[in-house]
mmCIF file of C-alpha atoms and ligand atoms in Angstrom:
data_model
loop_
_atom_site.group_PDB
_atom_site.id
_atom_site.type_symbol
_atom_site.label_atom_id
_atom_site.label_comp_id
_atom_site.label_asym_id
_atom_site.label_seq_id
_atom_site.Cartn_x
_atom_site.Cartn_y
_atom_site.Cartn_z
ATOM 1 C CA MET A 1 115.947 112.456 179.754
ATOM 2 C CA ASP A 2 112.359 113.456 178.653
ATOM 3 C CA PHE A 3 111.578 111.504 175.456
ATOM 4 C CA GLY A 4 108.984 114.168 174.543
ATOM 5 C CA ILE A 5 106.260 111.706 173.446
ATOM 6 C CA LYS A 6 103.807 111.990 176.420
ATOM 7 C CA GLY A 7 100.198 111.924 175.090
ATOM 8 C CA ARG A 8 101.142 110.435 171.739
ATOM 9 C CA ARG A 9 99.339 107.410 170.468
ATOM 10 C CA ALA A 10 100.971 104.149 169.435
ATOM 11 C CA ILE A 11 99.830 100.975 167.630
ATOM 12 C CA VAL A 12 101.954 98.079 168.957
ATOM 13 C CA CYS A 13 101.403 94.886 166.995
ATOM 14 C CA ALA A 14 101.559 91.475 168.467
ATOM 15 C CA SER A 15 101.989 92.762 172.027
ATOM 16 C CA SER A 16 100.284 90.630 174.689
ATOM 17 C CA LYS A 17 103.829 89.218 175.549
ATOM 18 C CA GLY A 18 107.427 89.080 174.697
ATOM 19 C CA LEU A 19 109.171 91.896 172.698
ATOM 20 C CA GLY A 20 105.938 93.563 171.554
ATOM 21 C CA ARG A 21 104.782 93.808 175.167
ATOM 22 C CA ALA A 22 108.140 95.201 176.255
ATOM 23 C CA CYS A 23 107.924 97.954 173.615
ATOM 24 C CA ALA A 24 104.389 98.735 174.790
ATOM 25 C CA GLU A 25 105.450 98.987 178.377
ATOM 26 C CA ALA A 26 108.430 101.239 177.623
ATOM 27 C CA LEU A 27 106.254 103.488 175.641
ATOM 28 C CA ALA A 28 103.576 103.548 178.352
ATOM 29 C CA GLU A 29 106.297 104.665 180.844
ATOM 30 C CA GLU A 30 106.903 107.616 178.628
ATOM 31 C CA GLY A 31 103.211 108.482 178.811
ATOM 32 C CA VAL A 32 102.155 107.165 175.304
ATOM 33 C CA ASN A 33 98.578 105.864 174.869
ATOM 34 C CA LEU A 34 98.417 102.448 173.364
ATOM 35 C CA VAL A 35 96.428 100.205 170.998
ATOM 36 C CA LEU A 36 97.617 96.634 171.569
ATOM 37 C CA THR A 37 96.958 93.595 169.447
ATOM 38 C CA ALA A 38 97.311 89.758 169.635
ATOM 39 C CA ARG A 39 95.195 86.877 168.474
ATOM 40 C CA THR A 40 94.384 85.389 171.833
ATOM 41 C CA GLU A 41 91.958 87.716 173.752
ATOM 42 C CA GLY A 42 92.438 86.556 177.310
ATOM 43 C CA PRO A 43 96.282 87.299 177.735
ATOM 44 C CA LEU A 44 95.773 90.397 175.616
ATOM 45 C CA LEU A 45 93.168 91.846 177.938
ATOM 46 C CA LYS A 46 95.198 90.953 180.975
ATOM 47 C CA THR A 47 98.304 92.704 179.465
ATOM 48 C CA ALA A 48 96.303 95.738 178.591
ATOM 49 C CA GLU A 49 94.867 96.004 182.192
ATOM 50 C CA GLU A 50 98.291 95.581 183.799
ATOM 51 C CA ILE A 51 99.874 98.309 181.639
ATOM 52 C CA ARG A 52 96.828 100.673 182.140
ATOM 53 C CA THR A 53 97.045 100.285 185.907
ATOM 54 C CA LYS A 54 100.802 100.498 186.178
ATOM 55 C CA TYR A 55 101.386 103.549 183.911
ATOM 56 C CA ASP A 56 98.051 105.373 183.986
ATOM 57 C CA VAL A 57 97.845 105.616 180.170
ATOM 58 C CA ASN A 58 94.889 104.835 177.827
ATOM 59 C CA VAL A 59 95.218 101.261 176.541
ATOM 60 C CA VAL A 60 92.783 99.760 173.986
ATOM 61 C CA ALA A 61 93.129 96.012 173.170
ATOM 62 C CA ILE A 62 92.122 94.701 169.761
ATOM 63 C CA ALA A 63 92.070 90.924 169.497
ATOM 64 C CA GLY A 64 92.764 89.639 166.075
ATOM 65 C CA ASP A 65 95.342 88.425 163.538
ATOM 66 C CA ILE A 66 97.387 91.302 162.379
ATOM 67 C CA THR A 67 98.448 89.321 159.309
ATOM 68 C CA THR A 68 94.899 89.458 157.937
ATOM 69 C CA GLU A 69 93.064 92.282 156.331
ATOM 70 C CA GLU A 70 90.273 92.179 158.877
ATOM 71 C CA GLY A 71 92.856 92.141 161.765
ATOM 72 C CA ARG A 72 94.506 95.230 160.443
ATOM 73 C CA ALA A 73 91.258 97.031 159.508
ATOM 74 C CA ALA A 74 90.002 96.545 163.190
ATOM 75 C CA VAL A 75 93.209 98.180 164.487
ATOM 76 C CA LEU A 76 93.196 101.021 162.040
ATOM 77 C CA LYS A 77 89.408 101.675 162.731
ATOM 78 C CA GLU A 78 90.355 102.107 166.455
ATOM 79 C CA CYS A 79 93.426 104.254 165.633
ATOM 80 C CA PRO A 80 93.540 105.598 162.073
ATOM 81 C CA ASP A 81 96.113 108.185 162.929
ATOM 82 C CA PRO A 82 98.859 106.773 165.086
ATOM 83 C CA ASP A 83 101.983 108.833 165.908
ATOM 84 C CA ILE A 84 103.907 105.636 166.500
ATOM 85 C CA LEU A 85 103.631 102.252 164.827
ATOM 86 C CA ILE A 86 105.438 99.147 166.020
ATOM 87 C CA ASN A 87 105.246 96.431 163.532
ATOM 88 C CA ASN A 88 105.564 92.849 164.886
ATOM 89 C CA ALA A 89 104.082 89.418 164.298
ATOM 90 C CA GLY A 90 104.995 85.810 165.170
ATOM 91 C CA GLY A 91 108.102 84.390 163.277
ATOM 92 C CA PRO A 92 107.865 81.697 160.733
ATOM 93 C CA PRO A 93 108.760 77.988 161.523
ATOM 94 C CA PRO A 94 112.275 76.614 160.955
ATOM 95 C CA GLY A 95 112.924 73.935 158.388
ATOM 96 C CA ASP A 96 114.617 72.864 155.156
ATOM 97 C CA PHE A 97 113.893 75.077 152.114
ATOM 98 C CA ARG A 98 113.401 71.967 150.018
ATOM 99 C CA ASP A 99 110.181 71.178 151.968
ATOM 100 C CA TRP A 100 108.687 74.613 151.571
ATOM 101 C CA SER A 101 105.764 75.270 149.157
ATOM 102 C CA THR A 102 104.852 78.497 147.580
ATOM 103 C CA GLU A 103 102.068 78.666 150.086
ATOM 104 C CA ASP A 104 104.585 78.414 153.003
ATOM 105 C CA TRP A 105 106.410 81.235 151.363
ATOM 106 C CA MET A 106 103.374 83.416 150.909
ATOM 107 C CA LYS A 107 102.505 82.928 154.587
ATOM 108 C CA ALA A 108 105.921 84.008 155.707
ATOM 109 C CA LEU A 109 106.050 87.024 153.327
ATOM 110 C CA ASN A 110 102.621 88.103 154.379
ATOM 111 C CA ALA A 111 103.353 87.909 158.153
ATOM 112 C CA ASN A 112 106.970 89.320 158.137
ATOM 113 C CA MET A 113 107.072 91.647 155.155
ATOM 114 C CA LEU A 114 103.751 92.563 153.610
ATOM 115 C CA THR A 115 101.711 93.123 156.820
ATOM 116 C CA ALA A 116 104.280 95.686 158.018
ATOM 117 C CA ILE A 117 104.327 97.435 154.540
ATOM 118 C CA GLU A 118 100.463 97.499 154.477
ATOM 119 C CA LEU A 119 100.337 99.132 158.006
ATOM 120 C CA ILE A 120 103.037 101.670 156.874
ATOM 121 C CA ARG A 121 101.106 102.401 153.689
ATOM 122 C CA GLN A 122 97.910 103.156 155.611
ATOM 123 C CA THR A 123 99.424 105.433 158.251
ATOM 124 C CA VAL A 124 102.537 107.100 156.858
ATOM 125 C CA ASP A 125 100.836 109.847 154.853
ATOM 126 C CA GLY A 126 98.921 111.027 157.895
ATOM 127 C CA MET A 127 102.187 111.091 159.954
ATOM 128 C CA GLN A 128 103.807 113.109 157.289
ATOM 129 C CA GLU A 129 101.002 115.579 157.313
ATOM 130 C CA ARG A 130 101.170 115.925 161.045
ATOM 131 C CA LYS A 131 104.988 116.248 160.998
ATOM 132 C CA PHE A 132 105.672 113.532 163.433
ATOM 133 C CA GLY A 133 105.900 109.755 163.077
ATOM 134 C CA ARG A 134 107.951 106.974 164.417
ATOM 135 C CA ILE A 135 107.822 103.502 162.700
ATOM 136 C CA ILE A 136 109.743 100.446 164.070
ATOM 137 C CA ASN A 137 109.883 97.055 162.467
ATOM 138 C CA ILE A 138 110.692 94.273 164.824
ATOM 139 C CA THR A 139 112.725 91.933 162.604
ATOM 140 C CA SER A 140 115.606 89.650 163.597
ATOM 141 C CA ALA A 141 119.337 89.370 163.944
ATOM 142 C CA ALA A 142 118.970 86.935 161.090
ATOM 143 C CA VAL A 143 118.599 89.870 158.711
ATOM 144 C CA LYS A 144 122.261 90.618 159.402
ATOM 145 C CA ALA A 145 123.488 87.080 159.965
ATOM 146 C CA PRO A 146 121.156 84.661 158.352
ATOM 147 C CA ILE A 147 120.330 81.340 160.243
ATOM 148 C CA ASP A 148 120.114 78.468 157.773
ATOM 149 C CA ILE A 149 117.062 76.789 159.121
ATOM 150 C CA LEU A 150 115.171 80.005 159.326
ATOM 151 C CA GLY A 151 115.104 80.627 155.579
ATOM 152 C CA LEU A 152 111.518 81.829 155.503
ATOM 153 C CA SER A 153 112.407 84.547 158.143
ATOM 154 C CA ASN A 154 115.731 85.448 156.558
ATOM 155 C CA GLY A 155 113.984 85.999 153.136
ATOM 156 C CA ALA A 156 110.803 87.774 154.298
ATOM 157 C CA ARG A 157 112.506 90.030 156.860
ATOM 158 C CA ALA A 158 115.293 90.945 154.432
ATOM 159 C CA GLY A 159 112.570 92.010 151.874
ATOM 160 C CA LEU A 160 110.920 94.276 154.440
ATOM 161 C CA THR A 161 114.395 95.718 155.419
ATOM 162 C CA GLY A 162 115.185 96.483 151.723
ATOM 163 C CA PHE A 163 111.864 98.180 151.140
ATOM 164 C CA VAL A 164 112.168 100.379 154.249
ATOM 165 C CA ALA A 165 115.764 101.410 153.318
ATOM 166 C CA GLY A 166 114.216 103.097 150.305
ATOM 167 C CA ILE A 167 111.179 104.998 151.736
ATOM 168 C CA SER A 168 112.764 105.838 155.059
ATOM 169 C CA ARG A 169 115.042 108.347 153.395
ATOM 170 C CA LYS A 170 111.939 110.126 151.989
ATOM 171 C CA THR A 171 109.659 110.233 155.032
ATOM 172 C CA VAL A 172 112.359 111.714 157.292
ATOM 173 C CA ALA A 173 111.994 115.065 155.634
ATOM 174 C CA HIS A 174 108.617 115.169 157.419
ATOM 175 C CA ASN A 175 109.886 113.995 160.782
ATOM 176 C CA VAL A 176 108.764 110.574 160.091
ATOM 177 C CA THR A 177 111.415 107.892 160.768
ATOM 178 C CA ILE A 178 111.382 104.191 159.960
ATOM 179 C CA ASN A 179 113.874 101.876 161.589
ATOM 180 C CA GLY A 180 114.407 98.152 162.177
ATOM 181 C CA LEU A 181 115.072 96.564 165.578
ATOM 182 C CA LEU A 182 116.979 93.311 165.150
ATOM 183 C CA PRO A 183 116.725 90.931 168.206
ATOM 184 C CA GLY A 184 119.258 88.353 168.845
ATOM 185 C CA PRO A 185 118.320 85.830 171.703
ATOM 186 C CA PHE A 186 115.813 87.375 174.030
ATOM 187 C CA ASP A 187 114.279 85.673 176.921
ATOM 188 C CA THR A 188 110.712 85.315 175.710
ATOM 189 C CA ASP A 189 108.253 82.394 175.158
ATOM 190 C CA ARG A 190 109.382 82.218 171.484
ATOM 191 C CA LEU A 191 112.991 81.648 172.636
ATOM 192 C CA LYS A 192 111.954 78.942 175.001
ATOM 193 C CA SER A 193 110.007 77.168 172.291
ATOM 194 C CA THR A 194 113.133 77.017 170.201
ATOM 195 C CA LEU A 195 114.940 75.300 172.992
ATOM 196 C CA GLU A 196 112.502 72.523 173.387
ATOM 197 C CA PRO A 197 113.652 70.373 170.340
ATOM 198 C CA ALA A 198 117.358 70.582 171.596
ATOM 199 C CA ALA A 199 116.222 69.533 175.088
ATOM 200 C CA LYS A 200 114.330 66.597 173.679
ATOM 201 C CA ALA A 201 117.125 65.491 171.377
ATOM 202 C CA THR A 202 119.852 65.612 174.136
ATOM 203 C CA GLY A 203 117.798 64.425 177.174
ATOM 204 C CA LYS A 204 118.724 67.710 178.957
ATOM 205 C CA SER A 205 116.261 69.931 180.712
ATOM 206 C CA ILE A 206 115.196 73.215 178.946
ATOM 207 C CA LYS A 207 116.988 75.023 181.850
ATOM 208 C CA GLU A 208 120.251 73.253 181.075
ATOM 209 C CA VAL A 209 120.002 73.873 177.268
ATOM 210 C CA ALA A 210 119.138 77.589 177.980
ATOM 211 C CA ALA A 211 122.212 77.978 180.206
ATOM 212 C CA GLU A 212 124.370 76.434 177.514
ATOM 213 C CA ARG A 213 123.007 78.678 174.781
ATOM 214 C CA ALA A 214 123.283 81.806 176.979
ATOM 215 C CA ALA A 215 126.849 80.962 177.849
ATOM 216 C CA LEU A 216 127.751 80.985 174.054
ATOM 217 C CA ASN A 217 126.665 84.610 173.779
ATOM 218 C CA PRO A 218 129.490 87.141 174.475
ATOM 219 C CA ALA A 219 127.302 88.797 177.102
ATOM 220 C CA GLY A 220 126.985 85.391 178.752
ATOM 221 C CA ARG A 221 123.217 85.636 178.920
ATOM 222 C CA PHE A 222 120.001 86.277 176.918
ATOM 223 C CA GLY A 223 118.639 89.726 176.458
ATOM 224 C CA GLN A 224 115.834 90.909 178.639
ATOM 225 C CA PRO A 225 112.790 92.221 176.875
ATOM 226 C CA GLU A 226 112.886 95.391 178.926
ATOM 227 C CA GLU A 227 116.244 96.172 177.277
ATOM 228 C CA PHE A 228 114.530 95.777 173.814
ATOM 229 C CA GLY A 229 111.644 97.950 174.877
ATOM 230 C CA ALA A 230 113.940 100.734 176.209
ATOM 231 C CA THR A 231 115.738 100.985 172.805
ATOM 232 C CA CYS A 232 112.367 101.014 171.022
ATOM 233 C CA ALA A 233 111.118 103.823 173.163
ATOM 234 C CA PHE A 234 114.233 105.892 172.594
ATOM 235 C CA LEU A 235 113.901 105.482 168.724
ATOM 236 C CA CYS A 236 110.245 106.557 169.104
ATOM 237 C CA SER A 237 111.202 109.675 171.065
ATOM 238 C CA ASP A 238 111.345 113.230 169.672
ATOM 239 C CA LYS A 239 115.081 113.038 170.256
ATOM 240 C CA ALA A 240 115.506 110.393 167.563
ATOM 241 C CA GLY A 241 114.282 112.328 164.522
ATOM 242 C CA PHE A 242 117.717 112.171 162.778
ATOM 243 C CA ILE A 243 117.898 108.369 162.873
ATOM 244 C CA THR A 244 116.159 106.725 159.959
ATOM 245 C CA GLY A 245 116.624 103.664 157.708
ATOM 246 C CA GLN A 246 118.819 102.072 160.453
ATOM 247 C CA ASN A 247 118.772 98.444 161.671
ATOM 248 C CA ILE A 248 119.845 98.217 165.359
ATOM 249 C CA LEU A 249 121.208 94.892 166.382
ATOM 250 C CA LEU A 250 120.548 93.887 169.992
ATOM 251 C CA ASP A 251 122.433 90.711 170.258
ATOM 252 C CA GLY A 252 124.849 90.943 173.167
ATOM 253 C CA GLY A 253 127.757 91.209 170.750
ATOM 254 C CA ALA A 254 127.043 87.860 168.895
ATOM 255 C CA PHE A 255 127.556 89.342 165.503
ATOM 256 C CA PRO A 256 131.320 89.324 165.048
ATOM 257 C CA GLY A 257 131.756 92.141 162.438
ATOM 258 C CA THR A 258 133.394 95.449 162.940
ATOM 259 C CA LEU A 259 130.314 97.250 161.508
HETATM 260 P P1 LIG B 1 106.564 85.759 171.750
HETATM 261 O O1 LIG B 1 107.073 85.937 173.136
HETATM 262 O O2 LIG B 1 106.092 84.453 171.260
HETATM 263 O O3 LIG B 1 105.376 86.800 171.610
HETATM 264 C C1 LIG B 1 104.629 86.887 170.436
HETATM 265 C C2 LIG B 1 103.516 87.868 170.552
HETATM 266 O O4 LIG B 1 102.897 88.171 169.271
HETATM 267 C C3 LIG B 1 102.350 87.365 171.348
HETATM 268 O O5 LIG B 1 101.736 88.406 172.021
HETATM 269 C C4 LIG B 1 101.397 86.755 170.334
HETATM 270 O O6 LIG B 1 100.093 86.620 170.781
HETATM 271 C C5 LIG B 1 101.499 87.711 169.156
HETATM 272 N N1 LIG B 1 101.237 87.413 167.870
HETATM 273 C C6 LIG B 1 101.822 86.356 167.213
HETATM 274 N N2 LIG B 1 101.287 86.218 166.009
HETATM 275 C C7 LIG B 1 100.442 87.217 165.781
HETATM 276 C C8 LIG B 1 99.529 87.576 164.753
HETATM 277 N N3 LIG B 1 99.484 87.016 163.629
HETATM 278 N N4 LIG B 1 98.703 88.636 165.047
HETATM 279 C C9 LIG B 1 98.747 89.335 166.232
HETATM 280 N N5 LIG B 1 99.519 89.029 167.216
HETATM 281 C C10 LIG B 1 100.307 87.919 167.004
HETATM 282 O O7 LIG B 1 107.564 86.223 170.654
HETATM 283 P P2 LIG B 1 108.859 87.302 170.765
HETATM 284 O O8 LIG B 1 109.975 86.543 171.216
HETATM 285 O O9 LIG B 1 108.337 88.483 171.404
HETATM 286 O O10 LIG B 1 109.089 87.526 169.221
HETATM 287 C C11 LIG B 1 108.485 88.610 168.515
HETATM 288 C C12 LIG B 1 109.079 88.653 167.137
HETATM 289 O O11 LIG B 1 110.592 88.737 167.173
HETATM 290 C C13 LIG B 1 108.865 87.391 166.251
HETATM 291 O O12 LIG B 1 108.708 87.675 164.886
HETATM 292 C C14 LIG B 1 110.141 86.619 166.446
HETATM 293 O O13 LIG B 1 110.383 85.702 165.414
HETATM 294 C C15 LIG B 1 111.206 87.765 166.391
HETATM 295 N N6 LIG B 1 112.461 87.349 167.017
HETATM 296 C C16 LIG B 1 112.507 86.999 168.341
HETATM 297 C C17 LIG B 1 113.644 86.572 168.988
HETATM 298 C C18 LIG B 1 113.832 86.134 170.429
HETATM 299 O O14 LIG B 1 114.898 85.789 170.842
HETATM 300 N N7 LIG B 1 112.812 86.328 171.246
HETATM 301 C C19 LIG B 1 114.882 86.561 168.166
HETATM 302 C C20 LIG B 1 114.711 86.993 166.835
HETATM 303 C C21 LIG B 1 113.552 87.338 166.301
HETATM 304 P P3 LIG B 1 99.000 85.562 170.174
HETATM 305 O O15 LIG B 1 99.834 84.220 169.972
HETATM 306 O O16 LIG B 1 97.914 85.520 171.172
HETATM 307 O O17 LIG B 1 98.654 86.119 168.942
#
């Protein structure tokens, strides 16, 4: 299937590795030119070069923190008129809500709700005028099935999802869609870091803990970032203009509900 987005331009936030990188690669495979971001310059430049070489697309790397005004301004200066915007940032830490201060909450809300809203605010009108736009927010399966120790994530991402549910029904009239991608357990550095405490507590190796966790998923494994990227690329395609305001769960069947 031709996704019909060759030559389009995408901003992919937080994309030197993991799910962001997978989305960037899947878009590059469709011929989309990219602006990538991450805080650490070295790995970001390496990723940009690898994608550029493999897919023969234009890739610009902007090192910076996307959760800051300066970070966003640098990206939008490079690409003020993207056709595709993939919102992503690191997830907040786990913990007990009794320990979280207002400052902790503001940090999580900024990273996982307000940053995405701000980038949408600054790009969506141009997309509407040009009659094409695809916006994806990478959130979490926790939006659908909250995880108690990830309260900061549950709250901030649910806020973003609620906001998008409203505006995505307006923008679609101009061929601008906004959807959420909700990852369950995907094999990334982030996932590995969440296994470390369990490995330490039980004296097992990370490999053993990973195998036990993966076996609990109905698919019997973790998701692969490429699977996530492929779904993202389809939602960004010109074939997906009738899908908006949706939250697509990629969790190997872990959520037990009928709908
Ligand atoms: P990852 O493998 O750790 O990759 C995170 C990427 O984001 C890196 O490129 C990192 O580079 C960049 N990044 C982090 N904070 C940033 C910031 N403030 N500004 C710019 N770039 C930033 O993580 P992942 O697994 O892909 O997760 C992506 C998102 O999905 C996270 O919000 C995570 O909580 C969520 N999620 C993941 C899973 C999973 O199983 N993997 C499940 C549910 C939800 P730098 O560190 O150099 O900035």
